Amino acid sequence: MNILVINCGSSSLKFQLIDSDTENWIAKGLCERIGIDGSVISYTPAGGEKETKVTPMPDHTEAIRLVLEALTNPATGVVKNLDEIGAVGHRIVHGGEKFAASTLITDEVIEAIRECNDLAPLHNPANLIGIDACRKLMPNTPMVAVFDTAFHQTMPPKAFMYGLPYSYYEKYKIRRYGFHGTSHSYVSHRAAEVLGEKYEDLKIIVCHLGNGASVSAIKDGKCIDTSMGLTPLEGLIMGTRSGELDPAILEFISNKEHLNLSEVMNILNKKSGVYGLSGDLSSDFRDLEAAYNKGDEKAKLALETFCYRVAKFIGSYVAAMNGVDVICFTAGVGENAPLVRTWICNYLGYLGVKLDEEANKKRGEDIVITTPDSRTKVMVIPTNEELAIARETLALVK
Ligand code: ADP
C-alpha cells in the first residue's frame, strides 16, 4: 500500500509517499511559505530530479492540492491517480493525556485533538488544518493521527508531575508530556532488533539530538522518563532553545531588559541554546565545530555545555533505571557529529563505555560504536520518523 505521510506546520508542509511493502519512499517534498508571498513547493520522485516551483499557496488546502497534483503528474508523478494512495498518516505534536497510541481519524478524534490545542498552540492547530485539507481532497481515504507525545504516556506520575500545586494538574493538565516520541520509539526498537535482543529485556537510553533535542529512558519495553516537558522547551540545551533553567531567570531578564513575558519566552525559544551561548554565532553544529577548530572560545563553550547537559541526563536515567544496556544517538547532530558523541562518551567511563574510534567516524548506518569489550553498548541509529508514521498508519488501516 502507498501511504502518504504529512507533517503540517503553520506555514510549511513536509510530505513523503511510502510504499509499505518495501518501506522505501517513492516521492517526497516540502511546501514552504504557505499563506505568505513567494510560496514554494519542492518535489523529488525516488530516482528522479528534485524540482522546485514558486506558485501561490494561499492556504493548506491549496498546498495539499499541489502535492497531490505532483504525485499524480503524468510526467514526473509516481502514482496514476489518488486511488493508489491507500492511507494518510498525519504527524500530530500534542495528544495530551487522551492519546497513548496512534488512532484512526474520526470527527471525535479531531475534536479531542482540538482540545489539546492549548498545550501546543503553535503546532496542533496547524496539524489540524493539514487533516482538514486532506479530508476535503481525499474524503474516502482512511487517515491516522500519530502523536509525538504518545510513546511517553507510559511514564509514571513520579516522572511526569512537576513540583507545583496539584490543582494545576487537575485544572489544566500541567505535567510533563515529552516529544519526539515517534523517533524515540523507532530508534529504541531498531536498536533491540539490530542487537538481536528482546526489546522488553533491555534498558535503553535514546539521545535524539537535532535542532530540538531530547533524551528518553526505556525499561521493560516502556518509556519511563524523558527530558522534554509540558512543551519542547524543557531539558537539554538545543539549537536555539535554552532547555531547563532556574524559572526565576524569567522575571530577572524581564526586569533587566524591560521585556514582557512573551518576549522573554521568545528569547528562551529562539535566541538561546548553543546559538545564544556561542554569542549568536550559529545554531548549526557544523558551524560551531568549524569555529571551535579555529579556536573560537564561545563555540567551544557552547559545544561543551551541550555535551555536559546530555551526559548529566544520561547519568540521571542510569539512576532511574538502575543501569543501562545500550545508549543510542540519533537525529541531525546525534547521527552526524562524531565529536559530540566522543565528548559525551568521555563522561561515561563509569558505565565501562569504550568508544571504537573507527566505527564512530561512520555515517548513515545502524552501528555499534563501542568496542566488543565495552560494558555498555553505544549505537548510532539514524531515525526515520516518516517510516514510523507509515508503519503505524498501515497497522491501523489494514
Ligand atoms: P530538526 O528535525 O529538529 O530540525 P535535525 O534532526 O534535522 O533537526 O538536525 C538538524 C541539525 O543537525 C543541524 O542544525 C545541525 O546542527 C546538525 N547537523 C547536520 N549535519 C551535521 C554534521 N555533518 N555535523 C554536525 N552537525 C550536523
Coordinates of C-alpha atoms and ligand atoms in Angstrom, one line a residue:
M1 CA 0.0 0.0 0.0
N2 CA 1.2 3.6 -0.7
I3 CA 0.9 5.7 2.4
L4 CA 1.2 9.5 2.3
V5 CA 2.8 10.9 5.4
I6 CA 2.1 14.5 6.2
N7 CA 3.9 16.7 8.7
C8 CA 2.0 20.0 8.6
G9 CA 3.3 23.2 10.3
S10 CA 1.8 26.7 10.4
S11 CA 3.4 27.8 7.1
S12 CA 5.1 24.6 5.9
L13 CA 4.2 21.1 5.0
K14 CA 6.5 18.1 4.6
F15 CA 5.3 15.0 2.8
Q16 CA 6.6 11.6 1.9
L17 CA 4.8 8.8 -0.1
I18 CA 6.0 5.5 1.2
D19 CA 5.5 2.0 -0.3
S20 CA 4.6 -0.1 2.8
D21 CA 5.8 -3.3 1.1
T22 CA 9.3 -2.2 0.5
E23 CA 9.3 0.5 3.2
N24 CA 11.0 2.9 0.8
W25 CA 9.9 6.4 0.0
I26 CA 8.8 6.8 -3.6
A27 CA 8.4 10.6 -3.6
K28 CA 8.9 13.3 -1.1
G29 CA 8.9 17.1 -0.8
L30 CA 8.1 20.3 1.0
C31 CA 5.7 23.2 0.7
E32 CA 7.1 26.4 2.3
R33 CA 5.7 29.9 2.9
I34 CA 2.0 28.7 2.8
G35 CA -0.2 31.8 3.2
I36 CA 2.8 34.1 2.6
D37 CA 4.1 35.7 -0.6
G38 CA 6.5 33.6 -2.6
S39 CA 5.2 30.1 -1.7
V40 CA 7.4 27.3 -3.0
I41 CA 6.8 23.6 -3.5
S42 CA 9.7 21.2 -3.9
Y43 CA 9.2 17.6 -5.1
T44 CA 11.5 14.7 -5.6
P45 CA 10.4 11.3 -7.0
A46 CA 12.7 8.4 -6.0
G47 CA 15.5 8.1 -8.5
G48 CA 14.5 11.4 -10.2
E49 CA 15.5 15.0 -10.1
K50 CA 14.3 17.4 -7.4
E51 CA 12.0 20.1 -8.9
T52 CA 11.1 23.4 -7.3
K53 CA 8.2 25.6 -8.3
V54 CA 7.2 29.0 -6.9
T55 CA 3.4 29.1 -7.0
P56 CA 0.8 30.8 -4.9
M57 CA -0.4 28.7 -1.9
P58 CA -2.9 30.9 -0.1
D59 CA -3.8 28.1 2.3
H60 CA -3.0 24.5 3.3
T61 CA -5.8 23.0 1.1
E62 CA -4.1 24.5 -2.0
A63 CA -0.7 23.2 -0.7
I64 CA -2.1 19.6 -0.4
R65 CA -3.8 20.0 -3.8
L66 CA -0.4 20.8 -5.3
V67 CA 1.2 17.9 -3.5
L68 CA -1.4 15.5 -4.9
E69 CA -1.0 17.1 -8.4
A70 CA 2.7 16.5 -8.2
L71 CA 2.3 12.9 -7.1
T72 CA -0.2 12.1 -10.0
N73 CA 1.6 14.3 -12.6
P74 CA 1.7 12.1 -15.8
A75 CA 5.4 13.0 -16.5
T76 CA 7.1 13.1 -13.1
G77 CA 4.4 11.7 -10.7
V78 CA 4.7 8.3 -9.1
V79 CA 1.0 7.2 -9.0
K80 CA -1.7 7.2 -11.7
N81 CA -4.5 8.5 -9.6
L82 CA -5.4 9.2 -5.9
D83 CA -6.9 5.7 -5.6
E84 CA -3.3 4.4 -5.5
I85 CA -2.8 6.2 -2.1
G86 CA -4.3 3.8 0.4
A87 CA -4.0 5.9 3.6
V88 CA -2.6 9.1 5.0
G89 CA -0.6 9.3 8.3
H90 CA -0.6 12.7 10.0
R91 CA 2.1 13.7 12.5
I92 CA 0.4 15.4 15.5
V93 CA 2.5 17.2 18.0
H94 CA 0.4 17.0 21.1
G95 CA -2.0 14.3 22.1
G96 CA -2.2 15.3 25.8
E97 CA -3.3 12.5 28.1
K98 CA -6.0 11.5 25.7
F99 CA -3.8 9.6 23.2
A100 CA -1.4 7.0 24.3
A101 CA -1.3 5.4 20.9
S102 CA -1.9 6.3 17.2
T103 CA -5.5 6.4 16.2
L104 CA -7.8 6.4 13.1
I105 CA -9.0 9.9 12.5
T106 CA -12.8 10.4 13.0
D107 CA -14.8 13.6 13.8
E108 CA -14.5 12.7 17.6
V109 CA -10.7 12.3 17.3
I110 CA -10.4 15.7 15.6
E111 CA -12.4 17.2 18.4
A112 CA -10.2 15.6 21.0
I113 CA -7.0 16.8 19.2
R114 CA -8.6 20.3 19.2
E115 CA -9.0 20.1 23.0
C116 CA -5.2 19.7 23.2
N117 CA -4.6 22.9 21.3
D118 CA -3.9 24.9 24.5
L119 CA -1.0 22.6 25.2
A120 CA 0.7 23.2 21.8
P121 CA -0.8 26.4 20.4
L122 CA 1.8 26.7 17.6
H123 CA 1.6 23.2 16.4
N124 CA -1.7 21.4 16.9
P125 CA -3.9 23.9 15.1
A126 CA -1.5 23.6 12.1
N127 CA -1.7 19.8 12.3
L128 CA -5.5 20.0 12.3
I129 CA -5.5 22.3 9.2
G130 CA -3.5 19.6 7.4
I131 CA -6.0 16.9 8.4
D132 CA -8.9 19.1 7.3
A133 CA -7.3 19.9 3.9
C134 CA -6.6 16.2 3.2
R135 CA -10.1 15.2 4.2
K136 CA -11.5 17.7 1.7
L137 CA -9.4 16.4 -1.2
M138 CA -9.4 12.7 -0.3
P139 CA -12.7 12.2 1.5
N140 CA -12.7 8.4 1.2
T141 CA -9.1 7.7 2.2
P142 CA -8.5 6.5 5.7
M143 CA -6.3 8.7 7.9
V144 CA -4.4 8.1 11.0
A145 CA -3.0 10.5 13.7
V146 CA 0.4 9.7 15.1
F147 CA 1.3 11.7 18.2
D148 CA 4.7 13.0 19.3
T149 CA 3.7 12.6 22.9
A150 CA 2.1 9.1 22.7
F151 CA 5.2 7.0 23.3
H152 CA 5.9 8.9 26.6
Q153 CA 2.4 8.3 28.1
T154 CA 3.8 5.2 29.9
M155 CA 5.8 7.5 32.2
P156 CA 4.8 7.0 35.9
P157 CA 3.4 10.0 37.8
K158 CA 6.6 10.5 39.7
A159 CA 8.3 11.2 36.4
F160 CA 5.6 13.3 34.8
M161 CA 4.5 15.5 37.7
Y162 CA 6.0 18.9 38.4
G163 CA 6.6 20.2 41.9
L164 CA 3.6 22.5 41.6
P165 CA 0.2 22.8 43.3
Y166 CA -1.7 19.6 42.4
S167 CA -4.7 21.6 41.4
Y168 CA -2.9 22.9 38.3
Y169 CA -2.6 19.3 37.1
E170 CA -6.3 18.7 37.8
K171 CA -7.5 22.0 36.3
Y172 CA -5.1 22.5 33.4
K173 CA -3.3 19.1 32.9
I174 CA 0.1 20.8 33.6
R175 CA 2.5 17.9 33.6
R176 CA 5.4 16.6 31.6
Y177 CA 4.5 15.0 28.3
G178 CA 7.7 14.7 26.3
F179 CA 8.1 14.9 22.5
H180 CA 9.9 13.2 19.6
G181 CA 8.1 10.1 20.8
T182 CA 7.9 8.6 17.3
S183 CA 11.7 8.9 17.0
H184 CA 12.4 7.5 20.5
S185 CA 10.2 4.6 19.8
Y186 CA 11.6 3.8 16.3
V187 CA 15.2 4.1 17.4
S188 CA 14.9 2.0 20.6
H189 CA 13.0 -0.8 18.8
R190 CA 15.6 -0.7 16.0
A191 CA 18.4 -0.9 18.5
A192 CA 17.0 -4.1 20.0
E193 CA 16.4 -5.5 16.5
V194 CA 20.0 -4.8 15.4
L195 CA 21.4 -6.3 18.6
G196 CA 19.1 -9.4 18.3
E197 CA 17.8 -8.8 21.8
K198 CA 14.2 -8.7 23.2
Y199 CA 13.0 -5.1 23.5
E200 CA 11.5 -5.8 26.9
D201 CA 14.8 -7.1 28.3
L202 CA 16.8 -4.0 27.6
K203 CA 17.4 -0.8 29.4
I204 CA 17.8 1.8 26.7
I205 CA 18.6 5.5 26.6
V206 CA 17.9 7.3 23.4
C207 CA 19.6 10.7 22.7
H208 CA 17.6 12.4 19.9
L209 CA 20.0 15.3 19.2
G210 CA 18.8 17.6 16.4
N211 CA 17.8 21.2 16.3
G212 CA 15.4 20.2 19.0
A213 CA 16.9 17.6 21.4
S214 CA 15.6 15.2 24.0
V215 CA 16.7 12.1 25.9
S216 CA 14.4 9.2 26.9
A217 CA 14.8 6.2 29.2
I218 CA 13.1 2.9 28.2
K219 CA 12.8 -0.1 30.6
D220 CA 10.7 -3.2 30.4
G221 CA 9.6 -2.1 26.9
K222 CA 8.2 1.2 28.2
C223 CA 9.3 4.8 28.2
I224 CA 9.8 5.7 31.9
D225 CA 11.2 9.2 31.6
T226 CA 12.1 11.9 29.0
S227 CA 13.7 15.3 29.1
M228 CA 11.1 17.4 27.4
G229 CA 8.1 18.6 29.5
L230 CA 4.8 20.4 29.1
T231 CA 6.4 21.9 26.0
P232 CA 9.5 21.1 23.9
L233 CA 11.5 23.8 25.8
E234 CA 12.5 21.7 28.8
G235 CA 15.5 19.5 29.2
L236 CA 18.6 19.7 27.0
I237 CA 20.3 22.8 25.7
M238 CA 19.2 22.8 22.0
G239 CA 19.9 24.7 18.8
T240 CA 18.2 27.9 19.9
R241 CA 16.2 26.7 23.0
S242 CA 17.6 27.1 26.5
G243 CA 16.4 23.8 27.9
E244 CA 15.8 23.8 31.6
L245 CA 16.9 26.7 33.8
D246 CA 16.0 28.4 37.1
P247 CA 12.5 29.7 36.5
A248 CA 13.4 32.9 38.5
I249 CA 15.6 33.9 35.5
L250 CA 12.4 34.8 33.5
E251 CA 11.5 37.6 35.9
F252 CA 15.1 38.7 36.2
I253 CA 15.5 39.1 32.4
S254 CA 12.1 40.7 32.2
N255 CA 13.1 43.4 34.8
K256 CA 16.6 44.0 33.5
E257 CA 15.8 44.1 29.8
H258 CA 12.3 45.6 30.1
L259 CA 10.6 42.8 28.3
N260 CA 7.2 41.2 28.8
L261 CA 6.8 37.5 29.4
S262 CA 6.1 36.5 25.8
E263 CA 9.2 38.5 24.7
V264 CA 11.3 36.6 27.3
M265 CA 9.8 33.3 26.1
N266 CA 10.8 34.2 22.6
I267 CA 14.4 34.6 23.8
L268 CA 14.3 31.3 25.5
N269 CA 12.9 29.6 22.4
K270 CA 14.7 31.4 19.6
K271 CA 17.8 33.2 20.8
S272 CA 19.2 30.8 23.4
G273 CA 20.7 27.3 23.3
V274 CA 24.0 26.8 21.5
Y275 CA 23.1 29.8 19.3
G276 CA 23.0 32.1 22.3
L277 CA 25.9 30.5 24.1
S278 CA 28.1 30.9 21.1
G279 CA 27.5 34.6 21.1
D280 CA 24.9 34.4 18.3
L281 CA 27.4 32.6 16.0
S282 CA 25.1 29.7 14.9
S283 CA 22.7 27.1 16.0
D284 CA 24.2 24.7 13.5
F285 CA 26.7 22.2 14.9
R286 CA 28.7 22.2 11.7
D287 CA 29.4 25.9 12.1
L288 CA 30.1 25.5 15.8
E289 CA 32.6 22.7 15.1
A290 CA 34.3 24.7 12.4
A291 CA 34.6 27.7 14.7
Y292 CA 35.9 25.6 17.6
N293 CA 38.6 24.1 15.3
K294 CA 39.7 27.7 14.6
G295 CA 40.0 28.3 18.3
D296 CA 36.7 30.2 18.9
E297 CA 36.2 30.1 22.7
K298 CA 32.4 30.7 22.7
A299 CA 31.8 27.9 20.2
K300 CA 33.9 25.6 22.4
L301 CA 31.8 26.7 25.4
A302 CA 28.5 26.0 23.5
L303 CA 29.6 22.5 22.5
E304 CA 31.0 21.7 26.0
T305 CA 27.8 22.9 27.7
F306 CA 25.6 21.0 25.3
C307 CA 27.5 17.7 25.8
Y308 CA 27.8 18.1 29.6
R309 CA 24.0 18.5 29.9
V310 CA 23.4 15.4 27.7
A311 CA 25.9 13.4 29.9
K312 CA 24.1 14.6 33.1
F313 CA 20.7 13.4 31.7
I314 CA 22.2 10.0 30.8
G315 CA 23.5 9.7 34.3
S316 CA 20.1 10.6 35.8
Y317 CA 18.4 7.9 33.6
V318 CA 21.0 5.3 34.6
A319 CA 20.0 6.1 38.2
A320 CA 16.2 5.9 37.3
M321 CA 16.6 2.5 35.6
N322 CA 19.3 1.2 37.9
G323 CA 21.6 0.6 34.9
V324 CA 21.6 0.8 31.2
D325 CA 22.4 -1.7 28.4
V326 CA 22.5 0.5 25.4
I327 CA 22.7 4.2 24.6
C328 CA 21.6 5.3 21.2
F329 CA 22.4 8.5 19.3
T330 CA 20.1 9.8 16.6
A331 CA 18.9 12.9 14.6
G332 CA 20.9 15.5 12.8
V333 CA 23.6 16.0 15.5
G334 CA 23.5 12.5 17.0
E335 CA 23.9 10.9 13.6
N336 CA 26.5 13.2 12.1
A337 CA 28.7 14.7 14.8
P338 CA 31.4 12.2 16.0
L339 CA 33.0 15.0 18.1
V340 CA 29.8 15.5 20.1
R341 CA 29.4 11.7 20.6
T342 CA 33.0 11.5 21.7
W343 CA 32.7 14.3 24.2
I344 CA 29.5 12.8 25.7
C345 CA 31.0 9.3 25.9
N346 CA 34.1 10.8 27.7
Y347 CA 31.8 11.2 30.7
L348 CA 30.7 7.6 30.6
G349 CA 33.7 5.8 31.9
Y350 CA 31.8 4.7 35.0
L351 CA 29.5 2.7 32.7
G352 CA 32.5 0.9 31.1
V353 CA 31.9 2.7 27.8
K354 CA 34.9 2.2 25.4
L355 CA 34.4 4.0 22.1
D356 CA 35.6 2.4 18.9
E357 CA 37.2 5.4 17.1
E358 CA 36.8 4.0 13.6
A359 CA 33.2 2.9 14.0
N360 CA 32.4 6.4 15.5
K361 CA 33.5 8.0 12.2
K362 CA 31.0 6.1 10.1
R363 CA 27.7 7.7 8.9
G364 CA 24.3 6.7 7.7
E365 CA 24.0 3.2 9.1
D366 CA 22.8 1.4 12.2
I367 CA 26.0 0.7 14.0
V368 CA 27.5 -0.1 17.4
I369 CA 30.3 2.5 18.1
T370 CA 31.8 0.8 21.1
T371 CA 34.4 -2.0 21.2
P372 CA 33.3 -5.6 21.9
D373 CA 34.6 -5.4 25.5
S374 CA 32.7 -2.2 26.3
R375 CA 30.4 -2.9 29.3
T376 CA 27.7 -0.6 27.9
K377 CA 26.9 -0.5 24.2
V378 CA 26.6 2.8 22.4
M379 CA 25.0 2.9 19.0
V380 CA 24.1 5.3 16.2
I381 CA 20.7 4.6 14.7
P382 CA 19.5 7.0 12.0
T383 CA 15.9 8.0 12.9
N384 CA 13.1 7.7 10.3
E385 CA 10.0 9.3 11.7
E386 CA 8.2 9.2 8.4
L387 CA 8.6 5.4 8.1
A388 CA 7.5 5.0 11.7
I389 CA 4.4 7.0 10.9
A390 CA 3.7 4.9 7.8
R391 CA 4.0 1.7 9.8
E392 CA 1.6 3.0 12.5
T393 CA -0.8 4.1 9.8
L394 CA -0.7 0.7 8.0
A395 CA -1.3 -1.2 11.2
L396 CA -4.5 0.8 11.8
V397 CA -6.0 0.7 8.3
K398 CA -5.1 -2.9 7.4
Ligands
ADP1 P1 15.2 19.1 13.3 O1 14.5 17.9 12.7 O2 15.0 19.2 14.8 O3 15.1 20.4 12.6 P2 17.6 17.6 12.6 O4 17.5 16.3 13.3 O5 17.4 17.6 11.1 O6 16.8 18.7 13.3 O7 19.1 18.2 12.9 C1 19.5 19.4 12.3 C2 20.8 19.7 12.9 O8 21.8 18.7 12.7 C3 21.5 20.9 12.2 O9 21.1 22.1 12.7 C4 23.0 20.7 12.5 O10 23.3 21.3 13.7 C5 23.1 19.2 12.7 N1 23.9 18.5 11.7 C6 23.5 18.1 10.5 N2 24.6 17.6 9.8 C7 25.7 17.7 10.6 C8 27.1 17.4 10.5 N3 27.6 16.8 9.5 N4 27.8 17.6 11.6 C9 27.4 18.2 12.7 N5 26.1 18.5 12.9 C10 25.2 18.3 11.8

